[in-house]
Structure formats: structure tokens, C-alpha cells
Amino acid sequence: MAVRAIRGAVQLDEDEAGHMGRRVGELLTTVLERNGLVADDLISIWFTATPDLHSDFPAAAARSLGIVDVPLICAQELDIEGAMPRVVRILVHVETYLSRAEIHHVYLGATATLRKDIAQ
């Protein structure tokens, strides 16, 4: 079994806690499903949010999905002029038998343009 990192992102329509919870929850659920993972496979999750998001911690979405015994941390993205607004990014560390080539990184909606090299 190996430790692997999975990237992902989602853009929010608005800075509202309920909306953030739903969209980040969708992102996390999609990462797990596309990679055939369950919560017990998770080691840790890093969340980052663009500076224009203030309504809630993205990690709250993971807790609402029942991911309660996994270390989570939130941080703010750099405030770069011209960057895509209202984006939450994740870096998920997992234990898996998948090779690096088999990992499915998940960029929902418009965020697929952020990493065309790995967005699937």
C-alpha cells in the first residue's frame, strides 16, 4: 500500500456557508468515488480558499460528511491579481493500492481550467 496525494478544486457561486458546504461536500464525495476510496483510507486533507471566501471553513464540509477522525487544516490562497475567484482547493493524502497514474484528480466545473494537465 502506498501514500498518494489527490488534488481537486471547486468554484463557489456565492460566499455562503450552506453553499460552501454543499459544493465542498460534492468535491470530497467525487474524489472518494472516482478513486474507489472510503473515509478509512484518508490520512489528512488540506483545504485552501481564495481570499474572497469568508462564510465558513471548508473543512466543515468534511465533518458534515462524517469524516471526523482525519486531520484537516484550512489555509488561504495567495491573493493573485486575475486569479479565479471563490475557489476551494483540496490536497487529500490517502493510503491506497492505486498507482500515481491511476489516481483521479477532481476539478469540478470551471476549475478544470486551473490544472488542464491533471483535471479529469
Short mmCIF file of N, CA, C and O in Angstrom, two decimals:
data_model
loop_
_atom_site.label_atom_id
_atom_site.label_comp_id
_atom_site.label_asym_id
_atom_site.label_seq_id
_atom_site.Cartn_x
_atom_site.Cartn_y
_atom_site.Cartn_z
N MET A 1 0.86 -1.17 0.00
CA MET A 1 0.00 0.00 0.00
C MET A 1 0.90 1.23 0.00
O MET A 1 1.93 1.26 0.65
N ALA A 2 0.47 2.27 -0.71
CA ALA A 2 1.26 3.49 -0.83
C ALA A 2 0.49 4.69 -0.31
O ALA A 2 -0.74 4.66 -0.21
N VAL A 3 1.22 5.74 0.02
CA VAL A 3 0.60 7.02 0.34
C VAL A 3 0.56 7.83 -0.95
O VAL A 3 1.58 7.98 -1.64
N ARG A 4 -0.59 8.33 -1.30
CA ARG A 4 -0.79 9.12 -2.52
C ARG A 4 -1.47 10.44 -2.16
O ARG A 4 -2.17 10.54 -1.15
N ALA A 5 -1.27 11.43 -3.02
CA ALA A 5 -1.91 12.74 -2.86
C ALA A 5 -2.86 12.95 -4.03
O ALA A 5 -2.51 12.67 -5.18
N ILE A 6 -4.03 13.45 -3.72
CA ILE A 6 -5.05 13.72 -4.74
C ILE A 6 -5.41 15.19 -4.67
O ILE A 6 -5.71 15.71 -3.59
N ARG A 7 -5.40 15.85 -5.83
CA ARG A 7 -5.74 17.26 -5.91
C ARG A 7 -7.18 17.43 -6.37
O ARG A 7 -7.74 16.57 -7.04
N GLY A 8 -7.75 18.59 -6.05
CA GLY A 8 -9.09 18.90 -6.51
C GLY A 8 -9.44 20.34 -6.23
O GLY A 8 -8.76 21.02 -5.45
N ALA A 9 -10.48 20.81 -6.88
CA ALA A 9 -10.95 22.18 -6.67
C ALA A 9 -12.39 22.31 -7.11
O ALA A 9 -12.89 21.54 -7.93
N VAL A 10 -13.03 23.33 -6.55
CA VAL A 10 -14.40 23.67 -6.93
C VAL A 10 -14.56 25.18 -6.78
O VAL A 10 -13.98 25.79 -5.88
N GLN A 11 -15.33 25.77 -7.70
CA GLN A 11 -15.62 27.21 -7.60
C GLN A 11 -17.03 27.37 -7.05
O GLN A 11 -17.97 26.69 -7.48
N LEU A 12 -17.17 28.27 -6.09
CA LEU A 12 -18.48 28.54 -5.50
C LEU A 12 -19.19 29.63 -6.28
O LEU A 12 -18.55 30.53 -6.83
N ASP A 13 -20.50 29.58 -6.31
CA ASP A 13 -21.30 30.63 -6.94
C ASP A 13 -21.42 31.85 -6.05
O ASP A 13 -21.59 32.96 -6.55
N GLU A 14 -21.36 31.60 -4.74
CA GLU A 14 -21.51 32.69 -3.77
C GLU A 14 -20.79 32.31 -2.48
O GLU A 14 -20.55 31.14 -2.21
N ASP A 15 -20.46 33.32 -1.69
CA ASP A 15 -19.82 33.09 -0.41
C ASP A 15 -20.89 32.97 0.67
O ASP A 15 -21.23 33.92 1.36
N GLU A 16 -21.43 31.77 0.79
CA GLU A 16 -22.50 31.48 1.73
C GLU A 16 -22.20 30.11 2.33
O GLU A 16 -21.85 29.17 1.61
N ALA A 17 -22.28 29.98 3.63
CA ALA A 17 -21.85 28.77 4.34
C ALA A 17 -22.54 27.50 3.82
O ALA A 17 -21.87 26.49 3.59
N GLY A 18 -23.84 27.52 3.65
CA GLY A 18 -24.55 26.34 3.17
C GLY A 18 -24.10 25.93 1.78
O GLY A 18 -23.92 24.74 1.48
N HIS A 19 -23.92 26.93 0.92
CA HIS A 19 -23.47 26.66 -0.45
C HIS A 19 -22.06 26.07 -0.43
O HIS A 19 -21.76 25.11 -1.13
N MET A 20 -21.18 26.64 0.40
CA MET A 20 -19.82 26.11 0.52
C MET A 20 -19.86 24.66 0.98
O MET A 20 -19.17 23.80 0.42
N GLY A 21 -20.66 24.38 1.97
CA GLY A 21 -20.76 23.01 2.48
C GLY A 21 -21.19 22.03 1.41
O GLY A 21 -20.63 20.94 1.29
N ARG A 22 -22.19 22.42 0.62
CA ARG A 22 -22.68 21.53 -0.44
C ARG A 22 -21.63 21.31 -1.52
O ARG A 22 -21.39 20.18 -1.95
N ARG A 23 -21.00 22.38 -1.98
CA ARG A 23 -20.03 22.28 -3.08
C ARG A 23 -18.75 21.55 -2.65
O ARG A 23 -18.24 20.71 -3.38
N VAL A 24 -18.24 21.85 -1.47
CA VAL A 24 -17.05 21.17 -0.99
C VAL A 24 -17.39 19.71 -0.67
O VAL A 24 -16.60 18.81 -0.95
N GLY A 25 -18.57 19.45 -0.14
CA GLY A 25 -19.01 18.09 0.08
C GLY A 25 -19.09 17.30 -1.22
O GLY A 25 -18.67 16.14 -1.29
N GLU A 26 -19.59 17.94 -2.27
CA GLU A 26 -19.66 17.31 -3.59
C GLU A 26 -18.24 16.98 -4.09
O GLU A 26 -18.00 15.90 -4.63
N LEU A 27 -17.32 17.91 -3.91
CA LEU A 27 -15.94 17.70 -4.33
C LEU A 27 -15.33 16.50 -3.59
O LEU A 27 -14.74 15.61 -4.22
N LEU A 28 -15.46 16.48 -2.28
CA LEU A 28 -14.89 15.37 -1.50
C LEU A 28 -15.52 14.03 -1.86
O LEU A 28 -14.83 13.03 -2.03
N THR A 29 -16.83 14.01 -2.00
CA THR A 29 -17.53 12.79 -2.36
C THR A 29 -17.08 12.29 -3.72
O THR A 29 -16.85 11.09 -3.91
N THR A 30 -16.91 13.19 -4.66
CA THR A 30 -16.47 12.82 -6.01
C THR A 30 -15.05 12.27 -5.98
O THR A 30 -14.75 11.28 -6.66
N VAL A 31 -14.15 12.88 -5.20
CA VAL A 31 -12.78 12.38 -5.08
C VAL A 31 -12.79 10.95 -4.55
O VAL A 31 -12.11 10.06 -5.09
N LEU A 32 -13.57 10.70 -3.50
CA LEU A 32 -13.64 9.36 -2.93
C LEU A 32 -14.21 8.36 -3.94
O LEU A 32 -13.64 7.28 -4.14
N GLU A 33 -15.31 8.72 -4.58
CA GLU A 33 -15.96 7.80 -5.52
C GLU A 33 -15.06 7.49 -6.71
O GLU A 33 -14.91 6.32 -7.09
N ARG A 34 -14.48 8.50 -7.33
CA ARG A 34 -13.67 8.28 -8.54
C ARG A 34 -12.40 7.48 -8.26
O ARG A 34 -11.84 6.86 -9.16
N ASN A 35 -11.96 7.49 -7.01
CA ASN A 35 -10.75 6.76 -6.66
C ASN A 35 -11.02 5.48 -5.88
O ASN A 35 -10.09 4.81 -5.43
N GLY A 36 -12.30 5.15 -5.71
CA GLY A 36 -12.67 3.93 -5.01
C GLY A 36 -12.22 3.92 -3.56
O GLY A 36 -11.81 2.88 -3.03
N LEU A 37 -12.31 5.07 -2.90
CA LEU A 37 -11.84 5.22 -1.53
C LEU A 37 -12.99 5.35 -0.55
O LEU A 37 -14.10 5.72 -0.93
N VAL A 38 -12.68 5.08 0.72
CA VAL A 38 -13.61 5.30 1.82
C VAL A 38 -12.89 6.16 2.86
O VAL A 38 -11.67 6.34 2.80
N ALA A 39 -13.62 6.66 3.82
CA ALA A 39 -13.04 7.55 4.83
C ALA A 39 -11.85 6.92 5.55
O ALA A 39 -10.90 7.63 5.90
N ASP A 40 -11.86 5.61 5.77
CA ASP A 40 -10.75 4.96 6.45
C ASP A 40 -9.45 5.01 5.66
O ASP A 40 -8.37 4.78 6.22
N ASP A 41 -9.51 5.30 4.37
CA ASP A 41 -8.31 5.41 3.54
C ASP A 41 -7.64 6.78 3.67
O ASP A 41 -6.50 6.96 3.24
N LEU A 42 -8.34 7.74 4.25
CA LEU A 42 -7.83 9.11 4.35
C LEU A 42 -6.77 9.24 5.44
O LEU A 42 -6.93 8.71 6.54
N ILE A 43 -5.71 9.97 5.12
CA ILE A 43 -4.67 10.30 6.10
C ILE A 43 -4.88 11.72 6.60
O ILE A 43 -4.89 11.96 7.80
N SER A 44 -5.03 12.66 5.68
CA SER A 44 -5.27 14.06 6.03
C SER A 44 -5.78 14.80 4.81
O SER A 44 -5.64 14.32 3.68
N ILE A 45 -6.37 15.98 5.05
CA ILE A 45 -6.85 16.82 3.95
C ILE A 45 -6.46 18.26 4.24
O ILE A 45 -6.74 18.79 5.31
N TRP A 46 -5.82 18.89 3.25
CA TRP A 46 -5.54 20.33 3.27
C TRP A 46 -6.58 21.01 2.41
O TRP A 46 -6.83 20.58 1.28
N PHE A 47 -7.18 22.05 2.94
CA PHE A 47 -8.13 22.88 2.20
C PHE A 47 -7.52 24.28 2.07
O PHE A 47 -6.99 24.80 3.04
N THR A 48 -7.64 24.86 0.89
CA THR A 48 -7.32 26.28 0.76
C THR A 48 -8.51 26.97 0.12
O THR A 48 -9.27 26.36 -0.63
N ALA A 49 -8.68 28.23 0.45
CA ALA A 49 -9.77 29.03 -0.10
C ALA A 49 -9.20 30.37 -0.56
O ALA A 49 -8.27 30.90 0.05
N THR A 50 -9.75 30.88 -1.63
CA THR A 50 -9.33 32.20 -2.10
C THR A 50 -9.74 33.25 -1.07
O THR A 50 -10.67 33.04 -0.29
N PRO A 51 -9.04 34.39 -1.04
CA PRO A 51 -9.27 35.40 -0.01
C PRO A 51 -10.68 36.01 0.00
O PRO A 51 -11.05 36.65 0.98
N ASP A 52 -11.47 35.76 -1.03
CA ASP A 52 -12.82 36.32 -1.08
C ASP A 52 -13.86 35.41 -0.42
O ASP A 52 -15.05 35.72 -0.43
N LEU A 53 -13.43 34.31 0.17
CA LEU A 53 -14.35 33.40 0.87
C LEU A 53 -14.18 33.54 2.37
O LEU A 53 -13.09 33.34 2.92
N HIS A 54 -15.29 33.88 3.05
CA HIS A 54 -15.26 34.17 4.49
C HIS A 54 -16.37 33.47 5.28
O HIS A 54 -16.38 33.55 6.50
N SER A 55 -17.31 32.83 4.60
CA SER A 55 -18.53 32.37 5.26
C SER A 55 -18.36 31.17 6.17
O SER A 55 -19.14 30.99 7.11
N ASP A 56 -17.36 30.32 5.90
CA ASP A 56 -17.19 29.12 6.71
C ASP A 56 -15.82 28.51 6.42
O ASP A 56 -15.15 28.89 5.47
N PHE A 57 -15.46 27.54 7.25
CA PHE A 57 -14.25 26.77 7.00
C PHE A 57 -14.60 25.65 6.02
O PHE A 57 -15.56 24.90 6.26
N PRO A 58 -13.85 25.49 4.93
CA PRO A 58 -14.14 24.39 4.00
C PRO A 58 -14.11 23.02 4.70
O PRO A 58 -14.86 22.12 4.31
N ALA A 59 -13.27 22.87 5.70
CA ALA A 59 -13.18 21.59 6.41
C ALA A 59 -14.49 21.20 7.08
O ALA A 59 -14.72 20.01 7.34
N ALA A 60 -15.34 22.16 7.36
CA ALA A 60 -16.63 21.85 7.98
C ALA A 60 -17.45 20.90 7.11
O ALA A 60 -18.21 20.08 7.62
N ALA A 61 -17.27 20.99 5.80
CA ALA A 61 -17.99 20.09 4.89
C ALA A 61 -17.56 18.65 5.11
O ALA A 61 -18.39 17.73 5.07
N ALA A 62 -16.27 18.42 5.34
CA ALA A 62 -15.78 17.06 5.59
C ALA A 62 -16.39 16.51 6.88
O ALA A 62 -16.82 15.36 6.93
N ARG A 63 -16.44 17.33 7.90
CA ARG A 63 -17.01 16.89 9.18
C ARG A 63 -18.49 16.54 9.01
O ARG A 63 -18.98 15.56 9.57
N SER A 64 -19.20 17.32 8.19
CA SER A 64 -20.63 17.05 7.99
C SER A 64 -20.85 15.76 7.18
O SER A 64 -21.93 15.17 7.25
N LEU A 65 -19.82 15.31 6.46
CA LEU A 65 -19.91 14.03 5.73
C LEU A 65 -19.54 12.85 6.61
O LEU A 65 -19.55 11.71 6.16
N GLY A 66 -19.17 13.12 7.87
CA GLY A 66 -18.80 12.05 8.78
C GLY A 66 -17.31 11.78 8.83
O GLY A 66 -16.88 10.81 9.45
N ILE A 67 -16.52 12.61 8.19
CA ILE A 67 -15.06 12.48 8.26
C ILE A 67 -14.61 13.21 9.53
O ILE A 67 -14.33 14.40 9.51
N VAL A 68 -14.62 12.48 10.64
CA VAL A 68 -14.43 13.13 11.94
C VAL A 68 -13.11 12.79 12.61
O VAL A 68 -12.69 13.48 13.54
N ASP A 69 -12.42 11.73 12.17
CA ASP A 69 -11.17 11.34 12.84
C ASP A 69 -9.96 11.48 11.92
O ASP A 69 -8.95 10.82 12.12
N VAL A 70 -10.07 12.35 10.93
CA VAL A 70 -8.99 12.62 9.97
C VAL A 70 -8.51 14.05 10.21
O VAL A 70 -9.32 14.97 10.30
N PRO A 71 -7.19 14.26 10.30
CA PRO A 71 -6.69 15.63 10.46
C PRO A 71 -7.02 16.49 9.25
O PRO A 71 -6.79 16.08 8.10
N LEU A 72 -7.59 17.67 9.50
CA LEU A 72 -7.96 18.62 8.46
C LEU A 72 -7.35 19.97 8.80
O LEU A 72 -7.25 20.32 9.97
N ILE A 73 -6.99 20.72 7.77
CA ILE A 73 -6.49 22.07 8.01
C ILE A 73 -6.94 22.97 6.86
O ILE A 73 -7.03 22.52 5.71
N CYS A 74 -7.22 24.21 7.19
CA CYS A 74 -7.62 25.21 6.19
C CYS A 74 -6.58 26.31 6.13
O CYS A 74 -5.99 26.68 7.14
N ALA A 75 -6.37 26.83 4.93
CA ALA A 75 -5.44 27.94 4.73
C ALA A 75 -5.99 28.82 3.61
O ALA A 75 -6.91 28.43 2.89
N GLN A 76 -5.41 30.00 3.50
CA GLN A 76 -5.85 30.94 2.47
C GLN A 76 -4.88 30.91 1.30
O GLN A 76 -3.66 30.90 1.48
N GLU A 77 -5.43 30.91 0.09
CA GLU A 77 -4.63 31.00 -1.13
C GLU A 77 -3.99 32.38 -1.22
O GLU A 77 -4.48 33.35 -0.63
N LEU A 78 -2.95 32.48 -1.99
CA LEU A 78 -2.34 33.78 -2.28
C LEU A 78 -3.34 34.66 -3.02
O LEU A 78 -4.13 34.18 -3.83
N ASP A 79 -3.31 35.94 -2.75
CA ASP A 79 -4.20 36.90 -3.40
C ASP A 79 -3.53 37.41 -4.68
O ASP A 79 -2.88 38.45 -4.68
N ILE A 80 -3.66 36.65 -5.75
CA ILE A 80 -3.01 36.96 -7.01
C ILE A 80 -4.02 37.64 -7.95
O ILE A 80 -5.12 37.13 -8.17
N GLU A 81 -3.63 38.78 -8.47
CA GLU A 81 -4.49 39.52 -9.38
C GLU A 81 -4.83 38.65 -10.59
O GLU A 81 -3.96 38.03 -11.19
N GLY A 82 -6.11 38.61 -10.93
CA GLY A 82 -6.58 37.84 -12.08
C GLY A 82 -6.87 36.38 -11.79
O GLY A 82 -7.31 35.65 -12.68
N ALA A 83 -6.63 35.91 -10.56
CA ALA A 83 -6.90 34.51 -10.22
C ALA A 83 -8.41 34.26 -10.20
O ALA A 83 -9.21 35.17 -9.95
N MET A 84 -8.79 33.03 -10.43
CA MET A 84 -10.20 32.65 -10.40
C MET A 84 -10.76 32.91 -9.00
O MET A 84 -10.16 32.50 -8.00
N PRO A 85 -11.90 33.59 -8.91
CA PRO A 85 -12.48 33.90 -7.59
C PRO A 85 -13.27 32.73 -7.00
O PRO A 85 -13.66 31.81 -7.71
N ARG A 86 -13.48 32.79 -5.68
CA ARG A 86 -14.36 31.88 -4.94
C ARG A 86 -14.01 30.40 -5.17
O ARG A 86 -14.89 29.59 -5.45
N VAL A 87 -12.74 30.07 -5.02
CA VAL A 87 -12.28 28.70 -5.26
C VAL A 87 -11.79 28.05 -3.97
O VAL A 87 -11.05 28.66 -3.21
N VAL A 88 -12.24 26.82 -3.75
CA VAL A 88 -11.72 25.98 -2.68
C VAL A 88 -10.93 24.86 -3.35
O VAL A 88 -11.43 24.20 -4.26
N ARG A 89 -9.69 24.69 -2.89
CA ARG A 89 -8.83 23.63 -3.39
C ARG A 89 -8.58 22.63 -2.26
O ARG A 89 -8.61 22.99 -1.09
N ILE A 90 -8.33 21.38 -2.66
CA ILE A 90 -8.02 20.36 -1.67
C ILE A 90 -6.77 19.59 -2.09
O ILE A 90 -6.46 19.45 -3.27
N LEU A 91 -6.07 19.10 -1.09
CA LEU A 91 -4.96 18.17 -1.26
C LEU A 91 -5.23 17.05 -0.25
O LEU A 91 -5.13 17.26 0.97
N VAL A 92 -5.63 15.90 -0.77
CA VAL A 92 -6.05 14.78 0.05
C VAL A 92 -4.93 13.73 0.07
O VAL A 92 -4.49 13.29 -1.00
N HIS A 93 -4.48 13.36 1.25
CA HIS A 93 -3.48 12.30 1.39
C HIS A 93 -4.20 11.01 1.76
O HIS A 93 -5.01 11.01 2.71
N VAL A 94 -3.90 9.94 1.01
CA VAL A 94 -4.61 8.67 1.21
C VAL A 94 -3.63 7.50 1.20
O VAL A 94 -2.53 7.59 0.68
N GLU A 95 -4.08 6.40 1.80
CA GLU A 95 -3.42 5.11 1.67
C GLU A 95 -4.20 4.33 0.62
O GLU A 95 -5.43 4.20 0.73
N THR A 96 -3.50 3.83 -0.40
CA THR A 96 -4.19 3.15 -1.49
C THR A 96 -3.24 2.21 -2.23
O THR A 96 -2.02 2.38 -2.17
N TYR A 97 -3.83 1.28 -2.94
CA TYR A 97 -3.06 0.41 -3.84
C TYR A 97 -2.99 1.00 -5.24
O TYR A 97 -2.33 0.44 -6.12
N LEU A 98 -3.66 2.14 -5.48
CA LEU A 98 -3.61 2.77 -6.79
C LEU A 98 -2.21 3.32 -7.06
O LEU A 98 -1.56 3.87 -6.16
N SER A 99 -1.77 3.19 -8.30
CA SER A 99 -0.51 3.82 -8.71
C SER A 99 -0.77 5.30 -8.94
O SER A 99 -1.92 5.74 -9.03
N ARG A 100 0.30 6.09 -9.04
CA ARG A 100 0.11 7.52 -9.33
C ARG A 100 -0.68 7.72 -10.61
O ARG A 100 -1.51 8.61 -10.69
N ALA A 101 -0.43 6.90 -11.61
CA ALA A 101 -1.11 7.03 -12.89
C ALA A 101 -2.60 6.71 -12.79
O ALA A 101 -3.39 7.16 -13.63
N GLU A 102 -2.99 5.95 -11.79
CA GLU A 102 -4.40 5.57 -11.63
C GLU A 102 -5.20 6.55 -10.79
O GLU A 102 -6.42 6.45 -10.71
N ILE A 103 -4.54 7.51 -10.16
CA ILE A 103 -5.22 8.49 -9.32
C ILE A 103 -6.04 9.43 -10.19
O ILE A 103 -5.58 9.91 -11.23
N HIS A 104 -7.27 9.69 -9.75
CA HIS A 104 -8.16 10.63 -10.45
C HIS A 104 -8.25 11.93 -9.65
O HIS A 104 -8.86 11.95 -8.58
N HIS A 105 -7.63 12.98 -10.16
CA HIS A 105 -7.74 14.31 -9.57
C HIS A 105 -9.06 14.90 -10.04
O HIS A 105 -9.50 14.63 -11.16
N VAL A 106 -9.71 15.69 -9.20
CA VAL A 106 -11.07 16.15 -9.49
C VAL A 106 -11.16 17.67 -9.46
O VAL A 106 -10.98 18.28 -8.40
N TYR A 107 -11.42 18.24 -10.61
CA TYR A 107 -11.63 19.68 -10.74
C TYR A 107 -13.02 19.88 -11.30
O TYR A 107 -13.25 19.61 -12.48
N LEU A 108 -13.95 20.31 -10.46
CA LEU A 108 -15.34 20.43 -10.86
C LEU A 108 -15.60 21.75 -11.58
O LEU A 108 -15.06 22.79 -11.20
N GLY A 109 -16.46 21.69 -12.58
CA GLY A 109 -16.89 22.90 -13.29
C GLY A 109 -15.73 23.68 -13.89
O GLY A 109 -14.80 23.12 -14.46
N ALA A 110 -15.79 25.00 -13.70
CA ALA A 110 -14.81 25.91 -14.30
C ALA A 110 -13.40 25.68 -13.79
O ALA A 110 -12.43 26.06 -14.45
N THR A 111 -13.24 25.04 -12.62
CA THR A 111 -11.89 24.86 -12.08
C THR A 111 -11.05 23.88 -12.90
O THR A 111 -9.84 23.82 -12.72
N ALA A 112 -11.67 23.15 -13.83
CA ALA A 112 -10.90 22.26 -14.70
C ALA A 112 -9.83 23.04 -15.47
O ALA A 112 -8.79 22.48 -15.84
N THR A 113 -10.06 24.32 -15.69
CA THR A 113 -9.08 25.13 -16.42
C THR A 113 -7.85 25.45 -15.57
O THR A 113 -6.82 25.86 -16.12
N LEU A 114 -7.94 25.25 -14.26
CA LEU A 114 -6.80 25.53 -13.39
C LEU A 114 -5.66 24.53 -13.59
O LEU A 114 -4.49 24.87 -13.46
N ARG A 115 -6.00 23.29 -13.84
CA ARG A 115 -4.99 22.24 -14.00
C ARG A 115 -5.39 21.34 -15.15
O ARG A 115 -5.75 20.18 -14.94
N LYS A 116 -5.30 21.85 -16.35
CA LYS A 116 -5.66 21.05 -17.53
C LYS A 116 -4.78 19.80 -17.65
O LYS A 116 -5.18 18.82 -18.25
N ASP A 117 -3.59 19.87 -17.05
CA ASP A 117 -2.68 18.73 -17.15
C ASP A 117 -3.13 17.52 -16.33
O ASP A 117 -2.80 16.39 -16.66
N ILE A 118 -3.90 17.74 -15.24
CA ILE A 118 -4.33 16.61 -14.42
C ILE A 118 -5.84 16.55 -14.20
O ILE A 118 -6.33 15.55 -13.68
N ALA A 119 -6.58 17.58 -14.60
CA ALA A 119 -8.05 17.55 -14.40
C ALA A 119 -8.64 16.44 -15.26
O ALA A 119 -8.27 16.27 -16.41
N GLN A 120 -9.57 15.68 -14.66
CA GLN A 120 -10.17 14.57 -15.40
C GLN A 120 -11.68 14.74 -15.46
O GLN A 120 -12.34 14.88 -14.52
#
